[in-house]
C-alpha positions as MATLAB code, in Angstrom:
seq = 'XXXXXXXXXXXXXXXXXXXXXXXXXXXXXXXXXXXXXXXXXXXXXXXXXXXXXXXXXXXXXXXXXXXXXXXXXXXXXXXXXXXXXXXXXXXXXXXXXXXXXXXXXXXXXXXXXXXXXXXXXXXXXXXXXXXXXXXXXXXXXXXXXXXXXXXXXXXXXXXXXXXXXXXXXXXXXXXXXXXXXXXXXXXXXXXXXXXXXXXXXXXXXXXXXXXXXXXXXXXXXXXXXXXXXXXXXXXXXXXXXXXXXXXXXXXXXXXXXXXXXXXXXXXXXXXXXXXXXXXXXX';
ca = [
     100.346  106.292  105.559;
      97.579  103.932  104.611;
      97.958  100.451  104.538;
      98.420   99.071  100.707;
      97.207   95.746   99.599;
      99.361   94.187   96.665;
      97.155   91.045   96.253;
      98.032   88.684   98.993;
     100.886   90.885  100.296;
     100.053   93.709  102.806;
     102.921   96.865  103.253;
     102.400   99.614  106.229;
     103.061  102.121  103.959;
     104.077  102.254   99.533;
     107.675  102.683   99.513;
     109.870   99.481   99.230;
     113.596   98.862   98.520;
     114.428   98.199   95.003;
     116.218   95.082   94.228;
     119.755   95.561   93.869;
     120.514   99.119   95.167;
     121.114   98.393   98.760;
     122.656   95.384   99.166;
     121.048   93.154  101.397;
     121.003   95.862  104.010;
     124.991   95.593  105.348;
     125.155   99.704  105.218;
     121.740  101.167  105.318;
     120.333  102.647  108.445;
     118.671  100.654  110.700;
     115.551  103.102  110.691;
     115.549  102.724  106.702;
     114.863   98.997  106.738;
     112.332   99.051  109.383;
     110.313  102.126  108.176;
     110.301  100.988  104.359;
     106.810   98.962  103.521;
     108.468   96.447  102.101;
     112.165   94.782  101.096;
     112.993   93.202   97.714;
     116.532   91.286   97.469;
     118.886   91.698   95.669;
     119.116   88.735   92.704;
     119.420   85.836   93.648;
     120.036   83.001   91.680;
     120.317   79.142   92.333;
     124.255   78.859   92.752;
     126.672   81.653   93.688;
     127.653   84.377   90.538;
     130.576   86.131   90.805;
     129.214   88.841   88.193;
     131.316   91.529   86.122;
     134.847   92.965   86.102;
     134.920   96.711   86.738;
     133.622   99.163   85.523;
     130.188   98.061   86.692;
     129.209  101.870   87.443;
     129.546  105.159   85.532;
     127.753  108.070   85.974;
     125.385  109.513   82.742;
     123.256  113.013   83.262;
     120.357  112.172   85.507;
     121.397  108.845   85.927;
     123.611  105.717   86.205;
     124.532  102.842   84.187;
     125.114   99.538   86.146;
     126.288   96.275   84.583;
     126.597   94.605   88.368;
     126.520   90.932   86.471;
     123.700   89.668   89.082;
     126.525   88.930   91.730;
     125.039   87.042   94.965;
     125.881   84.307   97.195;
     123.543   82.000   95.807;
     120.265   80.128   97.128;
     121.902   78.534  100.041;
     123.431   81.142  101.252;
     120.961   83.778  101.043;
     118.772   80.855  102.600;
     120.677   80.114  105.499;
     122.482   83.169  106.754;
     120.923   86.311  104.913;
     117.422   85.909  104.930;
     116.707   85.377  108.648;
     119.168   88.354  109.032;
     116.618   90.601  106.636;
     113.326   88.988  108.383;
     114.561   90.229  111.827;
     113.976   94.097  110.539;
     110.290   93.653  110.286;
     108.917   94.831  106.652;
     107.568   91.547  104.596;
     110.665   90.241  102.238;
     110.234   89.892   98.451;
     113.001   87.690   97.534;
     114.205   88.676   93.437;
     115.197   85.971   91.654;
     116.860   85.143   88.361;
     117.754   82.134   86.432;
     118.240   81.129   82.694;
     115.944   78.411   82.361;
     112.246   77.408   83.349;
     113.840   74.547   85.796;
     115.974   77.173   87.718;
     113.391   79.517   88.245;
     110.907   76.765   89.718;
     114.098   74.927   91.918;
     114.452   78.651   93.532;
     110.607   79.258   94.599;
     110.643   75.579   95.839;
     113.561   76.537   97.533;
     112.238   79.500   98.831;
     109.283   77.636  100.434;
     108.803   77.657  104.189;
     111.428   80.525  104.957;
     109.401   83.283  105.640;
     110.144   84.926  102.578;
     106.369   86.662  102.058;
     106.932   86.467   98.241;
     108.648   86.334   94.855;
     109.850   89.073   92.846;
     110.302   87.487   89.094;
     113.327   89.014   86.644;
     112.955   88.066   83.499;
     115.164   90.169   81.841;
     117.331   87.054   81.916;
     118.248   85.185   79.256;
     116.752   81.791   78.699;
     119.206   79.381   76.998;
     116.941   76.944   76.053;
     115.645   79.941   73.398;
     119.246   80.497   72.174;
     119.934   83.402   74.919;
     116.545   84.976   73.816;
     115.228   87.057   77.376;
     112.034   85.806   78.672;
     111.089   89.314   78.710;
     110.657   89.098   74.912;
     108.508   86.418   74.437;
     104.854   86.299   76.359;
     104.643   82.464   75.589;
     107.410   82.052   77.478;
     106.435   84.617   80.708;
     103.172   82.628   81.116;
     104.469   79.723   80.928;
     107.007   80.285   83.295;
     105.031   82.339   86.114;
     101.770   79.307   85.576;
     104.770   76.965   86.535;
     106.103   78.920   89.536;
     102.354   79.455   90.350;
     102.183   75.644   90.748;
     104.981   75.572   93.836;
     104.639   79.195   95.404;
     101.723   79.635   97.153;
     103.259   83.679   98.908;
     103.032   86.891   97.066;
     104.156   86.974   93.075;
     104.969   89.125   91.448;
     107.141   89.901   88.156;
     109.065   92.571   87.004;
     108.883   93.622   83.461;
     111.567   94.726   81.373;
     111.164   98.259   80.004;
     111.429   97.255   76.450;
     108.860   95.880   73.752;
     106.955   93.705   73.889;
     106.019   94.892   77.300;
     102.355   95.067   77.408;
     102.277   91.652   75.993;
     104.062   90.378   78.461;
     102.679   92.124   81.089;
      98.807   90.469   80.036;
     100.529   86.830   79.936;
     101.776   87.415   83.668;
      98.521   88.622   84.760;
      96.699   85.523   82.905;
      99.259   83.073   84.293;
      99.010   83.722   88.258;
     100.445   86.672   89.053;
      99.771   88.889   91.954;
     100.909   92.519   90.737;
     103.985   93.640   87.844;
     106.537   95.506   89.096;
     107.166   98.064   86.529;
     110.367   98.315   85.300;
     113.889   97.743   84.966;
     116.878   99.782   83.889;
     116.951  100.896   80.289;
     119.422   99.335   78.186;
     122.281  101.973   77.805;
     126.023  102.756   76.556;
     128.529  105.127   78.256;
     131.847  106.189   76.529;
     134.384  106.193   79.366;
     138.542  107.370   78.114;
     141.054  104.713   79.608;
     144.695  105.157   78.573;
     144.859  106.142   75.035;
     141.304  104.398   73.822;
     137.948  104.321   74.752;
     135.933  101.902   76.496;
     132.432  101.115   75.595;
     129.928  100.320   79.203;
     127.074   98.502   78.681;
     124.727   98.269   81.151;
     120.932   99.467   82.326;
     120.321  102.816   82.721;
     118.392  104.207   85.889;
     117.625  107.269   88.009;
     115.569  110.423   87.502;
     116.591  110.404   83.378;
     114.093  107.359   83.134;
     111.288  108.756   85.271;
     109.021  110.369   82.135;
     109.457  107.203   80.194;
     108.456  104.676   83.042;
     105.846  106.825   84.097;
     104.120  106.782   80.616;
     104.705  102.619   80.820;
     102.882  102.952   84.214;
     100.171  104.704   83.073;
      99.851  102.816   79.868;
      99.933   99.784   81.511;
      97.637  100.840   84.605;
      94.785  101.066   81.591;
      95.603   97.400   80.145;
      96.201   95.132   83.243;
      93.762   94.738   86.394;
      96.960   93.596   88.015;
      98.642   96.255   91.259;
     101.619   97.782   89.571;
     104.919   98.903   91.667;
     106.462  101.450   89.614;
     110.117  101.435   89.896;
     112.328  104.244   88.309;
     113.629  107.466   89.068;
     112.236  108.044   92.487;
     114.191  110.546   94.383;
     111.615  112.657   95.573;
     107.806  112.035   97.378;
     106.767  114.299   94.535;
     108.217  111.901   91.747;
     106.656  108.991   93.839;
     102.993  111.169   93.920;
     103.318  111.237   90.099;
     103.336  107.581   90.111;
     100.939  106.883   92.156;
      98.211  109.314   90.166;
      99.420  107.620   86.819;
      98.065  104.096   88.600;
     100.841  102.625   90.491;
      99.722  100.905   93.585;
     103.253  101.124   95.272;
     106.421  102.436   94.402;
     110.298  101.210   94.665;
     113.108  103.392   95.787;
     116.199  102.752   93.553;
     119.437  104.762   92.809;
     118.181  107.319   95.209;
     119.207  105.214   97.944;
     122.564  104.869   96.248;
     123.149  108.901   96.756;
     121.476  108.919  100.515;
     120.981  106.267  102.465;
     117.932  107.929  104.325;
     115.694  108.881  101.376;
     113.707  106.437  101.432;
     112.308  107.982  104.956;
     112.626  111.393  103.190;
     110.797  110.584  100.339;
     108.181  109.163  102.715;
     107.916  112.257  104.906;
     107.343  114.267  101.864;
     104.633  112.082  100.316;
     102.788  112.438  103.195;
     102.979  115.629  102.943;
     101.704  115.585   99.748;
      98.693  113.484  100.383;
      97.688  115.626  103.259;
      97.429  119.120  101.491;
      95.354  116.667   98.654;
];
């Protein structure tokens, strides 16, 4: 696999670890996190969330809903006894991190600073309170603002990860005119899953992901790869080198293995093998 350049950020090979889907690393296979070109954290926020009350899983065709709640240890101790943990493995780190207003954000990246972290992964499908709960993923005033401002303390790798929904592109052209390095493209769906409990129903909430959201984030890939200069890392529904091929011809730059990893711990070195296959038969 060819090296692949992601503005300031270099990766041995395409593939990195989706925030979120492995932890930070506890269960995986040694010869997972050193082969992947890259590792993005789990969420991490400025003080510890405890996150939601089961059911945070349930299983849709082709996919899976997750409402997680952003659960982590917080900045410190990610900072302190985590991160040097997930430097020691080799691949560059892309810490993801999440806050609910402009001052959070910028106290993480500062935080962040002189760690080794090589960069930032922004999610700003958060809410930001100071817009009455309104995510900064829906308002591009708001996304350049905020990534100009974390431009201003983080010197390492940036890049930010777009929600799926509207107004997308807009978004996506106020990161790129703000400071960005690349858009990571995209979170889970928003989804609904009808699960019987005792004599009712129960309605889960939560972001839908694996192969069921593959056509529609490859269409925002390739859409996007024609209105932004910007590397994209497409992220959704990977479970194959075939699916990550696809990607990669619609303009993605890199890809991120999600939910797969959730199923099989090694298929992130499968998917790999059978990319490479790919590219050599051209």
């Amino acid at each position: 696999m060819p090296l692949v350049r992601l503005g300031s950020l270099n990766l041995k090979n395409p593939l990195m670890l989706a925030s979120g889907t492995w932890g930070f690393g506890e269960t995986l296979p040694e010869e997972v996190l050193k082969g992947a070109g890259g590792l993005v954290t789990k969420g991490i926020s400025l003080f510890p969330r405890e996150g939601n009350p089961p059911p945070r899983l349930s299983e849709t065709p082709c996919g899976l809903i997750n409402s997680i709640g952003l659960e982590n240890p917080g900045l410190s101790v990610f900072r302190e006894r985590i991160l040097p943990r997930l430097l020691s493995h080799g691949p560059p780190v892309v810490v993801n991190i999440l806050a609910e207003s402009e001052e959070e954000f910028l106290r993480l990246a500062e935080g962040l600073c002189g760690t080794g972290a090589a960069g930032l992964e922004v999610n700003i499908s958060c809410p930001n309170v100071k817009k009455g709960g309104l995510a900064f993923s829906k308002d591009p005033e708001g996304v350049f603002r905020l990534v100009r401002r974390i431009r201003e303390v983080w010197e390492g790798f940036l890049a930010v990860k777009l929600s799926p929904v509207e107004p997308v592109f807009e978004v996506a052209q106020a990161a790129e005119e703000a400071g960005a390095e690349a858009l990571t493209c995209a979170n889970t769906y928003p989804a609904l899953s009808v699960l019987r409990e005792g004599k009712g129903p129960r309605f889960h909430l939560g972001g839908l992901s694996g192969p069921a959201i593959k056509p529609l984030t490859l269409r925002l890939v390739y859409e996007l790869s024609r209105r932004v200069k910007l590397p994209l890392i497409a992220c959704g529904g990977i479970v194959s080198g075939r699916d990550a091929w696809e990607y990669l011809l619609c303009g993605a730059r890199a890809f991120q293995v999600g939910t797969a990893t959730l199923l099989d711990p090694r298929a992130p070195l499968r998917i790999l093998s059978e990319l490479d296959a790919l590219a050599k038969d051209g």
